[in-house]
């Protein structure tokens, strides 16, 4: 079996494969690579909807 | 006695069996005793003996066969030219269709070429490396010029060639793989003043460089250590 | 005497030897009648081989550095077994630069040369399919590569050992070097010959391995004239591959655009109650997609419980998740409006909170009308796991004068930002390589009088 050599070319090809692979994964998973602004809370988390923990930032001019 | 092509005969000196394979050669050099056996010979007259060719590591020998453009050929003789700066082998080959040609062999270069006579001597005046000339309607560039020192031979040859000495040889190339060789023989009249020559006699060969592997040579000298 | 006569026709002979006429040293001779010069490695005399014997040409000064490749060493390069038959130390006639050349011999393939300068090696073989004769070219194309003029000089031999098929001391050849790393083409012109050699950069380790050398190879100094950057990965090659990868990315993105369902799950209008239209209990009406809510004015307050918005189910993601585009629009005028939104997975009770807000201001000052802001905004929720969801909405406004707002939920939309980010990352590698290569090339060409870069 041909030995895999860690050359710059091979690193580049692996890098490209990773990028395209991750793009495909993100496409099927509905992921946005930059993420989003939502906050996630587990069911047993401390926060409830009745509280004031999420005040909207002021839009005052 | 006239020896016919393909008819075996005994060497004048040592009786080794010999044969003419070409129409051009006027003699065949005995592989055993180096005697020049002429096509037209006088019985009982002892034949002159030539010097042996020098060892220059060529894998080709008389009897080697090969193919060029899908036509088989056999090596029947050679001139070994030794120059001031190099050497050259002209192997006489005979194709299976009866045509005769030359197989060039020097320093890892192989070529197939033929004699050609339609170019005037003036074409090669003031020849310097890099100069372009047209030979046989092909543009060539002078790669090298060299001075002849010695000619040796084996197999079927023309003994007149062995007597030609002191010529200038020009090597021409064309990027397409075409090649040309020009031998310029200075001719001087016996009564001419010093340094005055007649128009030189020229000998021209044109052909193509070929890859060694493409010749499919068989019956070569063994070169397994160099493969 | 020009070598020995042919003795054995069946096979090529072993190495021969010639006796030095001056010091009686036995000199190996591999090339027989091809040899024109032979150098005695004991008395350092160079001889011309003539019919009559060996004629002394000159005596070299002793060269203290032994050749890296010993004479007679055998090695396979480019698939061809060669024997080292000659070693020459050259020097530029008009400068102090010296380099070393090894003459390699194979009876079938002919001659090749290994040249070493500052620890950088090139393997040369003659070519016959290119020449521009006696013209001076700054560059030319050979086999698809552009060769640029790198150096011109007259060379002279300062030391040699071994055997040579040409007279090495005659004249001072004029050499012109053109490079297209890792290749080099050298034009060598003498009074009698015009030769073209094609060279290729070889790593020292490759030569060491090919000839089974034990000693350390000469240390590399600077950048070689033909030294490739990063093991042969050129910008040109990387660019080609990157373009292919970018096209693949584009096709993939088109594919995802085609298969994206862009399903509008909900498009809900929330209207705040007025005197004419009294408030009703918030809750979904009949149409599950296009709903409308009538809200109490007081709903727009932090103290009030959130509005229970539309519910929906996500079960479409191939990998168990999908994205959601949430759009908010409100007719704000010199005001702002915002809402906090919670998506609660009613199966796992996991909650996702986010906020959306719009603001729009306009006016007329100093004869010019101006405006800033927007009436609508949107945000993309990434990778929401499949499940049943309930939305909770908590609107905020400053003056209670926004009559209504609209909230649109769209599932499985194409994500353009992913495309642009990956494209940027794909182009980053060649961009870095471009600048590396440029820097490398500038350093390479510092050794040349014909540098295309500003000095």
XYZ file of C-alpha atoms in Angstrom:
743
model
C 0.000 0.000 0.000
C 1.276 3.428 -0.899
C 2.337 5.364 2.154
C 0.466 8.597 2.721
C 2.906 11.490 2.897
C 2.043 14.640 4.826
C 3.007 17.046 2.066
C 1.642 20.539 1.566
C -0.335 19.236 -1.362
C -1.927 16.515 0.732
C -2.693 18.980 3.521
C -4.352 21.240 0.974
C -6.425 18.408 -0.468
C -7.512 17.323 3.021
C -8.361 20.937 3.810
C -10.514 21.234 0.668
C -12.191 17.917 1.370
C -12.960 19.056 4.909
C -14.420 22.369 3.699
C -16.636 20.778 1.066
C -17.590 17.972 3.413
C -18.536 20.411 6.121
C -20.528 22.460 3.618
C -22.487 19.356 2.627
C -23.031 18.445 6.273
C -24.214 21.984 7.075
C -26.502 21.922 4.047
C -28.229 18.748 5.127
C -28.290 19.662 8.833
C -29.601 23.169 8.177
C -26.599 24.598 10.001
C -25.378 28.101 9.560
C -21.604 28.149 9.862
C -21.666 31.535 11.551
C -24.200 30.263 14.095
C -27.122 32.442 15.158
C -28.282 34.675 18.006
C -30.619 32.254 19.665
C -29.987 31.130 23.195
C -30.620 27.594 24.161
C -32.074 26.470 27.478
C -32.362 23.002 28.828
C -35.775 22.015 30.271
C -34.375 21.904 33.792
C -32.700 25.298 33.340
C -33.246 28.053 35.848
C -34.986 30.412 33.499
C -38.779 30.610 33.069
C -40.854 32.616 30.684
C -42.449 34.724 33.352
C -39.191 36.354 34.342
C -37.483 39.444 32.970
C -34.194 37.903 32.138
C -34.433 38.735 28.402
C -34.958 42.392 28.092
C -34.730 43.649 24.598
C -31.991 46.125 23.914
C -33.116 49.693 23.545
C -33.760 50.991 20.080
C -33.968 54.593 21.244
C -32.393 56.892 18.792
C 34.744 -13.528 -58.991
C 31.571 -11.515 -58.215
C 29.806 -12.350 -54.979
C 26.023 -12.128 -55.231
C 23.722 -10.757 -52.522
C 22.648 -13.517 -50.164
C 25.193 -16.002 -51.451
C 27.588 -17.327 -48.836
C 31.271 -17.553 -49.619
C 34.452 -18.280 -47.730
C 36.820 -15.544 -46.475
C 39.783 -15.205 -48.797
C 42.173 -15.451 -45.865
C 40.575 -17.708 -43.247
C 37.625 -19.328 -45.080
C 35.108 -18.070 -42.490
C 31.655 -18.105 -44.109
C 30.633 -14.594 -45.213
C 27.718 -13.083 -47.143
C 26.762 -9.803 -48.799
C 23.374 -8.493 -47.694
C 23.530 -5.145 -49.484
C 24.094 -3.873 -53.016
C 26.115 -0.823 -51.940
C 29.079 -2.281 -50.072
C 32.060 -3.263 -52.117
C 33.532 -5.474 -49.434
C 32.729 -7.349 -46.294
C 35.182 -7.434 -43.415
C 35.738 -10.895 -42.037
C 34.588 -11.146 -38.428
C 37.407 -13.574 -37.728
C 40.535 -12.254 -39.408
C 39.508 -8.654 -40.339
C 40.281 -9.320 -44.013
C 38.518 -7.161 -46.603
C 36.658 -9.550 -48.866
C 35.707 -7.672 -52.012
C 32.542 -8.313 -53.930
C 34.632 -8.470 -57.033
C 37.735 -10.348 -55.983
C 40.696 -11.944 -57.592
C 40.936 -15.540 -56.486
C 44.052 -16.605 -54.657
C 45.092 -13.004 -53.942
C 45.583 -12.285 -50.237
C 43.149 -9.726 -48.877
C 44.248 -6.652 -46.924
C 43.422 -6.676 -43.203
C 41.812 -3.775 -41.365
C 42.120 -2.521 -37.824
C 39.509 -3.682 -35.296
C 36.784 -1.261 -34.260
C 37.248 0.342 -30.858
C 35.212 -0.495 -27.798
C 32.890 2.426 -27.081
C 30.156 0.597 -25.170
C 27.630 0.428 -27.985
C 25.051 -2.280 -27.419
C 24.523 -2.682 -31.165
C 26.533 -5.157 -33.173
C 26.502 -6.671 -36.655
C 23.531 -9.021 -36.649
C 21.381 -6.884 -34.365
C 17.809 -6.639 -35.626
C 15.102 -4.094 -34.967
C 12.113 -2.266 -36.386
C 11.666 1.235 -37.705
C 8.194 2.428 -38.653
C 7.039 -1.147 -38.306
C 9.527 -2.476 -40.846
C 12.146 -4.921 -39.683
C 15.813 -4.291 -40.290
C 19.111 -5.975 -39.673
C 22.500 -4.446 -38.959
C 25.050 -5.641 -41.533
C 28.038 -3.379 -41.003
C 29.327 -0.155 -39.548
C 31.697 2.727 -39.880
C 33.089 3.910 -36.600
C 34.147 7.522 -36.941
C 36.422 8.921 -34.281
C 36.552 12.701 -34.156
C 38.602 15.193 -32.244
C 35.740 15.847 -29.802
C 33.509 12.810 -30.155
C 32.677 9.669 -32.028
C 29.908 8.365 -34.228
C 28.709 4.967 -35.370
C 27.014 4.617 -38.739
C 25.476 1.169 -38.687
C 24.518 -0.074 -42.152
C 21.026 -1.550 -41.946
C 18.959 -3.477 -44.454
C 15.184 -3.403 -44.178
C 13.064 -6.447 -44.826
C 11.747 -4.722 -47.976
C 15.279 -4.488 -49.337
C 15.896 -0.804 -48.652
C 19.203 0.183 -47.128
C 19.686 2.885 -44.538
C 21.882 4.022 -41.661
C 21.362 3.656 -37.958
C 23.212 6.379 -36.100
C 24.478 5.643 -32.611
C 26.564 7.976 -30.463
C 26.498 8.933 -26.778
C 22.973 7.672 -26.185
C 21.548 9.211 -29.370
C 19.944 7.009 -31.984
C 18.877 8.031 -35.453
C 17.856 6.618 -38.787
C 19.177 8.506 -41.803
C 19.920 8.265 -45.494
C 22.438 9.806 -47.836
C 21.225 12.928 -49.577
C 23.012 14.858 -52.293
C 21.033 17.898 -53.397
C 22.691 20.589 -51.326
C 25.605 22.681 -52.522
C 28.764 23.128 -50.515
C 28.289 26.920 -50.239
C 25.356 26.306 -47.935
C 27.801 25.339 -45.238
C 30.266 28.175 -45.691
C 31.152 29.996 -42.466
C 29.300 27.392 -40.450
C 29.157 28.280 -36.779
C 27.058 26.638 -34.069
C 23.547 28.060 -34.135
C 23.641 28.858 -37.865
C 20.520 27.861 -39.770
C 20.642 26.123 -43.135
C 18.082 24.415 -45.302
C 18.752 20.841 -46.290
C 16.265 18.771 -48.213
C 13.670 21.552 -47.653
C 14.018 21.282 -43.891
C 15.455 24.074 -41.776
C 18.294 22.846 -39.620
C 20.501 24.451 -37.033
C 24.159 23.620 -36.643
C 24.654 21.955 -33.287
C 28.279 20.957 -33.526
C 31.250 20.712 -35.820
C 34.059 18.282 -35.314
C 37.257 17.216 -37.006
C 37.661 13.680 -38.246
C 40.573 11.629 -36.911
C 40.006 8.014 -37.765
C 37.513 5.699 -39.429
C 37.228 2.045 -38.548
C 34.760 -0.457 -39.884
C 33.278 -3.903 -39.624
C 30.835 -5.983 -41.623
C 29.736 -4.780 -45.058
C 31.363 -1.503 -45.981
C 32.828 0.454 -48.839
C 36.561 0.502 -48.448
C 36.774 3.902 -50.154
C 35.191 5.426 -47.065
C 37.946 4.005 -44.911
C 40.442 5.960 -46.910
C 38.736 9.335 -46.460
C 40.455 11.293 -43.751
C 40.624 14.750 -42.257
C 37.112 15.897 -43.055
C 34.974 18.297 -41.064
C 31.730 16.890 -39.822
C 28.724 19.085 -39.068
C 25.845 17.944 -36.838
C 22.515 19.607 -37.539
C 19.290 19.398 -35.583
C 15.723 20.477 -36.001
C 13.369 20.718 -32.988
C 10.959 18.318 -34.688
C 13.506 15.536 -34.230
C 14.964 15.742 -37.726
C 18.743 15.567 -37.959
C 21.378 15.982 -40.597
C 25.060 15.162 -40.855
C 27.361 16.832 -43.304
C 30.899 15.726 -43.971
C 33.031 18.244 -45.785
C 36.143 16.897 -47.478
C 38.681 19.590 -48.363
C 40.135 18.868 -51.789
C 43.488 20.187 -52.811
C 45.137 19.906 -56.150
C 48.592 18.526 -56.026
C 50.083 21.629 -57.617
C 47.904 24.191 -55.811
C 49.565 26.837 -53.636
C 49.513 26.378 -49.894
C 46.047 27.022 -48.407
C 44.245 26.989 -51.758
C 41.576 24.326 -52.050
C 39.075 23.324 -54.669
C 35.380 23.365 -53.899
C 35.115 20.725 -51.188
C 33.278 17.513 -51.737
C 30.361 17.140 -49.366
C 28.509 14.139 -48.079
C 25.073 14.705 -46.543
C 22.835 12.489 -44.483
C 19.353 13.442 -43.322
C 16.998 11.573 -41.061
C 15.392 11.563 -37.659
C 16.403 10.946 -34.098
C 14.589 7.952 -32.659
C 14.039 6.613 -29.169
C 16.171 3.608 -28.364
C 13.172 1.718 -27.048
C 11.183 2.371 -30.243
C 13.732 0.428 -32.293
C 12.903 -2.817 -30.454
C 16.450 -3.998 -30.910
C 17.108 -7.710 -30.622
C 20.317 -9.696 -30.635
C 22.171 -6.789 -29.072
C 25.144 -7.119 -26.797
C 23.958 -8.001 -23.309
C 23.493 -4.859 -21.235
C 21.438 -6.193 -18.330
C 23.664 -4.357 -15.849
C 22.590 -1.072 -17.399
C 18.837 -1.532 -17.558
C 45.344 4.452 -28.950
C 41.765 5.516 -28.471
C 40.525 2.998 -25.972
C 40.614 -0.721 -26.353
C 39.365 -2.782 -29.247
C 36.129 -4.681 -29.097
C 37.006 -8.035 -27.564
C 33.670 -9.476 -26.460
C 30.711 -9.075 -28.798
C 28.145 -10.833 -26.644
C 28.045 -8.371 -23.771
C 29.210 -4.948 -22.717
C 32.601 -5.101 -21.023
C 33.383 -4.323 -17.407
C 35.294 -1.199 -16.462
C 38.658 -0.858 -18.130
C 41.692 1.038 -16.875
C 44.424 3.246 -18.241
C 47.793 3.733 -16.600
C 48.795 7.320 -15.861
C 51.980 7.891 -17.870
C 53.295 10.286 -15.226
C 52.652 8.555 -11.906
C 51.611 5.040 -13.009
C 48.291 5.301 -11.204
C 45.679 2.949 -12.616
C 42.805 5.097 -13.839
C 39.413 3.426 -14.262
C 37.804 3.981 -17.643
C 34.103 3.222 -18.003
C 33.466 4.855 -21.349
C 36.329 3.344 -23.368
C 36.707 5.027 -26.760
C 34.159 7.686 -25.864
C 36.645 9.249 -23.452
C 38.507 12.276 -24.790
C 40.023 13.465 -21.516
C 41.032 11.495 -18.487
C 42.313 12.959 -15.228
C 44.670 11.214 -12.869
C 43.272 11.469 -9.375
C 46.745 11.058 -7.898
C 48.851 13.576 -9.787
C 45.859 15.715 -10.922
C 47.068 15.817 -14.512
C 44.509 15.943 -17.278
C 45.333 14.009 -20.413
C 43.950 14.097 -23.903
C 43.489 10.579 -25.187
C 45.059 10.305 -28.640
C 45.952 7.560 -31.039
C 49.502 7.652 -29.844
C 48.733 7.612 -26.134
C 47.962 10.109 -23.404
C 48.990 13.700 -23.960
C 49.276 15.910 -20.904
C 47.078 18.976 -21.208
C 47.672 20.564 -17.817
C 47.949 19.840 -14.138
C 45.203 20.990 -11.822
C 45.825 22.453 -8.429
C 44.838 20.032 -5.697
C 41.172 20.323 -4.804
C 40.706 19.734 -1.126
C 36.982 18.940 -1.039
C 36.288 15.354 -2.075
C 33.370 14.820 -4.476
C 30.080 14.013 -2.755
C 29.493 11.325 -5.370
C 32.632 9.209 -5.669
C 33.814 8.202 -9.123
C 32.407 4.816 -10.035
C 29.378 5.216 -7.755
C 26.263 3.690 -9.238
C 22.769 5.031 -8.808
C 19.404 5.086 -10.500
C 17.925 8.448 -11.428
C 14.707 8.881 -13.414
C 14.627 5.126 -13.734
C 18.018 4.946 -15.458
C 21.057 3.312 -13.837
C 24.025 5.638 -14.078
C 27.671 5.416 -13.118
C 29.543 8.507 -11.993
C 32.438 8.791 -14.447
C 33.540 12.402 -14.019
C 33.716 15.225 -11.505
C 34.323 18.824 -12.492
C 34.615 21.964 -10.410
C 33.555 24.936 -12.504
C 33.986 28.595 -11.799
C 32.487 31.606 -13.438
C 35.268 33.179 -15.428
C 34.482 36.673 -14.203
C 33.500 35.981 -10.604
C 34.346 33.746 -7.680
C 31.241 31.522 -7.901
C 32.060 27.840 -8.077
C 29.867 24.814 -8.532
C 30.417 21.123 -8.913
C 29.245 18.844 -11.683
C 29.119 15.067 -11.851
C 29.127 13.329 -15.220
C 26.833 10.301 -15.254
C 27.081 7.586 -17.862
C 24.801 4.889 -19.167
C 25.856 3.134 -22.386
C 22.296 3.047 -23.725
C 20.958 6.390 -22.530
C 24.183 8.330 -22.855
C 25.243 11.090 -20.509
C 23.531 13.075 -17.799
C 24.868 15.537 -15.281
C 24.274 16.326 -11.647
C 25.123 19.874 -10.758
C 25.499 21.097 -7.182
C 25.694 24.722 -6.074
C 25.230 25.831 -2.462
C 23.756 22.445 -1.621
C 21.108 22.688 -4.366
C 21.108 19.931 -6.974
C 19.938 19.805 -10.570
C 19.801 16.778 -12.835
C 20.596 17.685 -16.456
C 20.080 15.834 -19.701
C 20.637 17.129 -23.235
C 17.605 18.096 -25.314
C 17.357 18.335 -29.077
C 13.794 19.546 -29.516
C 14.401 23.174 -28.670
C 16.800 25.877 -29.739
C 16.642 29.582 -30.409
C 20.072 29.474 -31.919
C 22.306 32.458 -31.362
C 19.516 34.877 -30.504
C 19.239 36.221 -26.999
C 15.815 35.580 -25.537
C 14.629 36.929 -22.204
C 12.077 34.124 -22.013
C 10.625 31.289 -24.064
C 8.120 28.498 -23.724
C 9.198 24.865 -23.662
C 6.836 21.976 -22.962
C 4.207 24.437 -21.735
C 6.480 26.107 -19.168
C 7.802 29.645 -19.501
C 11.540 29.779 -18.981
C 12.959 33.137 -17.939
C 16.525 34.302 -18.322
C 18.234 33.917 -14.954
C 21.966 34.105 -15.481
C 24.671 34.429 -18.138
C 28.342 33.760 -17.651
C 31.502 32.270 -19.074
C 32.610 29.142 -17.259
C 36.018 27.609 -16.736
C 37.180 24.316 -15.285
C 39.267 24.698 -12.122
C 39.463 21.023 -11.215
C 38.357 17.672 -12.584
C 38.760 13.989 -12.000
C 37.565 10.987 -13.957
C 36.929 10.647 -17.683
C 35.152 12.959 -20.099
C 33.790 12.526 -23.580
C 34.720 16.057 -24.557
C 37.793 18.215 -24.146
C 36.870 19.914 -20.898
C 39.635 22.481 -20.864
C 39.224 23.809 -24.385
C 37.771 27.300 -24.459
C 35.517 29.050 -22.035
C 31.920 28.068 -22.741
C 29.298 30.789 -22.602
C 26.359 29.596 -20.541
C 22.877 31.086 -20.476
C 20.442 29.805 -17.877
C 16.680 30.013 -18.121
C 14.550 28.879 -15.213
C 10.988 27.667 -14.797
C 11.307 26.097 -11.343
C 11.797 23.244 -10.771
C 13.199 23.176 -14.309
C 16.134 24.925 -15.882
C 17.350 25.038 -19.454
C 20.983 25.861 -19.994
C 22.365 26.913 -23.342
C 26.084 26.207 -23.635
C 27.909 27.772 -26.516
C 31.476 27.124 -27.548
C 33.247 27.786 -30.812
C 32.322 24.327 -31.992
C 29.102 23.456 -30.277
C 25.736 24.754 -29.184
C 24.174 22.505 -26.555
C 20.888 22.686 -24.719
C 20.468 20.933 -21.401
C 17.228 20.492 -19.511
C 17.688 20.347 -15.767
C 15.359 19.538 -12.924
C 15.776 20.321 -9.253
C 16.382 17.273 -7.109
C 16.229 17.085 -3.346
C 19.614 16.110 -1.871
C 17.974 13.236 0.009
C 16.874 11.745 -3.308
C 20.457 11.757 -4.620
C 21.769 10.414 -1.340
C 19.297 7.550 -1.512
C 19.817 6.912 -5.242
C 23.578 6.506 -4.865
C 23.521 4.930 -1.403
C 25.675 7.704 0.057
C 26.597 7.642 3.719
C 28.178 11.076 4.101
C 26.147 14.175 4.820
C 25.060 16.147 1.786
C 26.338 19.740 1.425
C 24.325 22.167 3.499
C 21.827 24.185 1.511
C 22.440 27.907 1.427
C 19.789 30.361 0.239
C 17.211 29.534 -2.372
C 18.263 27.515 -5.390
C 17.689 28.879 -8.887
C 15.212 26.073 -9.528
C 14.182 25.204 -5.987
C 10.423 24.720 -5.869
C 8.355 26.147 -3.060
C 6.746 23.756 -0.593
C 7.607 20.508 -2.236
C 6.318 21.309 -5.688
C 2.933 22.814 -4.790
C 2.930 25.910 -6.955
C 0.428 28.717 -6.876
C -0.599 27.801 -10.416
C -1.424 24.249 -9.377
C -3.164 25.325 -6.197
C -5.163 27.884 -8.171
C -6.382 25.242 -10.587
C -7.450 22.924 -7.789
C -9.089 25.802 -5.923
C -11.101 26.799 -8.987
C -12.291 23.204 -9.311
C -13.197 23.156 -5.604
C -15.018 26.503 -5.940
C -17.016 25.149 -8.884
C -17.843 22.046 -6.861
C -18.979 24.317 -4.049
C -21.165 26.296 -6.440
C -22.789 23.127 -7.747
C -23.356 21.897 -4.213
C -24.912 25.201 -3.272
C -27.170 25.092 -6.337
C -28.119 21.584 -5.319
C -29.057 22.740 -1.820
C -30.986 25.673 -3.292
C -32.971 23.290 -5.459
C -33.753 20.836 -2.694
C -34.478 23.547 -0.085
C -38.225 23.428 0.595
C -38.569 27.051 1.777
C -41.783 26.031 3.527
C -43.731 28.874 5.120
C -44.800 27.385 8.424
C -46.494 30.447 9.722
C -47.192 33.971 8.538
C -48.945 35.621 11.431
C -50.219 39.130 11.870
C -50.506 40.407 15.431
C -52.837 43.421 15.807
C -53.020 45.519 18.950
C -56.567 46.264 20.138
C -58.133 49.664 19.709
C -61.414 51.130 21.026
C -63.172 49.970 17.878
C -61.820 46.489 18.141
C -61.745 45.277 21.717
C -59.099 42.782 22.746
C -59.745 39.094 22.592
C -57.977 36.293 24.295
C -54.756 35.633 22.347
C -54.807 32.379 20.510
C -54.506 30.871 17.061
C -57.315 31.122 14.641
C -58.345 28.528 12.113
C -55.740 28.793 9.328
C -52.599 27.083 10.622
C -50.258 29.031 8.309
C -51.761 32.489 7.846
C -52.978 33.372 11.241
C -53.868 36.642 12.900
C -54.023 37.610 16.525
C -55.781 40.512 18.176
C -53.833 41.597 21.217
C -54.418 43.776 24.196
C -52.419 46.965 24.134
C -51.072 45.999 27.516
C -49.629 42.838 25.973
C -46.705 44.903 24.815
C -45.184 45.031 28.232
C -42.537 43.157 30.062
C -44.849 42.517 32.948
C -47.442 40.715 30.865
C -47.262 36.970 30.148
C -45.973 36.153 26.647
C -48.371 35.651 23.765
C -48.801 32.009 22.869
C -48.035 32.084 19.162
C -48.324 29.496 16.417
C -47.335 25.894 16.960
C -45.647 23.776 14.306
C -43.837 20.533 13.701
C -40.374 20.029 12.194
C -39.632 16.574 10.834
C -37.895 17.254 7.603
C -34.165 17.392 8.274
C -32.114 14.599 6.722
C -29.818 14.731 9.711
C -32.589 15.399 12.236
C -32.426 19.163 12.095
C -33.185 22.053 9.749
C -32.962 25.794 9.755
C -35.665 28.404 10.206
C -35.869 31.894 8.791
C -37.848 34.192 11.081
C -38.980 37.541 9.649
C -40.492 40.416 11.588
C -42.128 43.452 10.043
C -43.917 46.351 11.744
C -45.058 49.782 10.451
C -42.848 51.800 12.776
C -42.434 55.502 12.140
C -39.847 57.435 14.122
C -40.110 54.631 16.593
C -38.860 51.140 17.285
C -40.549 47.851 17.849
C -39.043 44.631 19.084
C -40.088 41.230 20.230
C -38.508 38.395 22.127
C -39.433 35.019 20.726
C -39.135 31.634 22.327
C -39.430 28.355 20.486
C -40.226 25.551 22.898
C -39.771 21.964 21.799
C -42.845 20.500 23.441
C -41.346 17.009 23.382
C -37.997 17.735 24.975
C -39.085 21.034 26.561
C -35.880 22.563 25.264
C -36.274 26.276 24.561
C -34.633 28.571 22.028
C -34.791 32.289 22.701
C -33.999 35.065 20.310
C -34.993 38.644 19.699
C -35.969 40.634 16.653
C -36.440 44.352 16.340
C -37.135 47.018 13.754
C -36.726 50.757 13.864
C -37.399 53.458 11.326
C -36.745 57.159 11.598
C -37.280 59.881 8.994
C -37.563 63.627 8.836
C -36.865 66.808 6.929
C -33.983 68.994 7.907
C -32.219 71.834 6.146
C -34.153 71.237 2.973
C -33.333 67.556 2.814
C -35.467 64.603 3.745
C -33.737 61.716 5.482
C -34.547 58.279 6.772
C -32.804 55.426 8.446
C -33.696 51.958 9.592
C -36.150 49.434 8.220
C -39.651 48.249 8.730
C -38.646 44.628 8.605
C -35.861 42.344 9.711
C -35.091 38.665 9.774
C -32.858 36.128 11.457
C -31.887 32.600 10.597
C -32.089 29.948 13.279
C -29.471 27.312 12.656
C -29.999 23.575 12.943
C -33.213 23.339 14.891
C -33.742 19.730 15.920
C -36.855 18.012 14.570
C -39.864 18.018 16.905
C -43.057 19.838 17.782
C -42.673 23.450 18.705
C -44.711 26.128 20.376
C -43.842 29.790 19.908
C -44.040 32.402 22.636
C -43.856 36.052 21.733
C -43.172 39.010 23.966
C -43.450 42.291 22.030
C -41.923 45.576 23.222
C -42.557 49.096 22.064
C -41.947 52.500 23.534
C -45.119 54.505 22.861
C -47.783 51.887 22.144
C -48.343 53.364 18.687
C -47.390 50.375 16.510
C -50.783 49.010 15.432
C -49.627 45.571 14.361
C -46.638 43.435 13.464
C -46.137 40.384 11.291
C -44.049 37.341 12.077
C -43.161 34.861 9.368
C -41.545 31.463 9.998
C -39.958 29.769 7.005
C -38.374 26.323 7.324
C -35.450 24.872 5.307
C -34.073 27.849 3.399
C -30.748 28.001 1.523
C -27.943 29.512 3.579
C -25.942 31.876 1.401
C -23.561 32.785 4.202
C -22.337 29.169 4.278
C -21.495 29.414 0.587
C -19.592 32.665 0.975
C -17.683 31.492 4.038
C -16.563 28.242 2.415
C -15.670 30.112 -0.767
C -13.583 32.499 1.297
C -11.836 29.621 3.029
C -11.188 27.893 -0.309
C -9.613 31.028 -1.749
C -7.635 31.705 1.434
C -5.179 28.891 0.755
C -4.207 30.013 -2.763
C -4.131 33.619 -1.577
C -1.649 32.725 1.145
C 0.290 30.596 -1.312
C 0.387 33.474 -3.783
C 2.037 35.773 -1.277
C 4.383 33.040 -0.050
C 5.369 32.247 -3.607
C 5.879 35.875 -4.500
C 8.111 36.360 -1.489
C 9.989 33.154 -2.327
C 10.410 34.181 -5.954
C 11.679 37.625 -4.986
C 14.310 36.002 -2.797
C 15.208 33.563 -5.601
C 15.604 36.353 -8.135
C 17.833 38.358 -5.806
C 20.567 36.069 -7.137
C 19.875 37.096 -10.723
C 20.767 40.148 -12.790
C 17.508 39.719 -14.649
C 15.029 39.830 -11.791
C 11.493 40.804 -12.794
C 11.017 42.216 -9.304
C 12.040 45.683 -8.217
C 15.288 45.504 -6.342
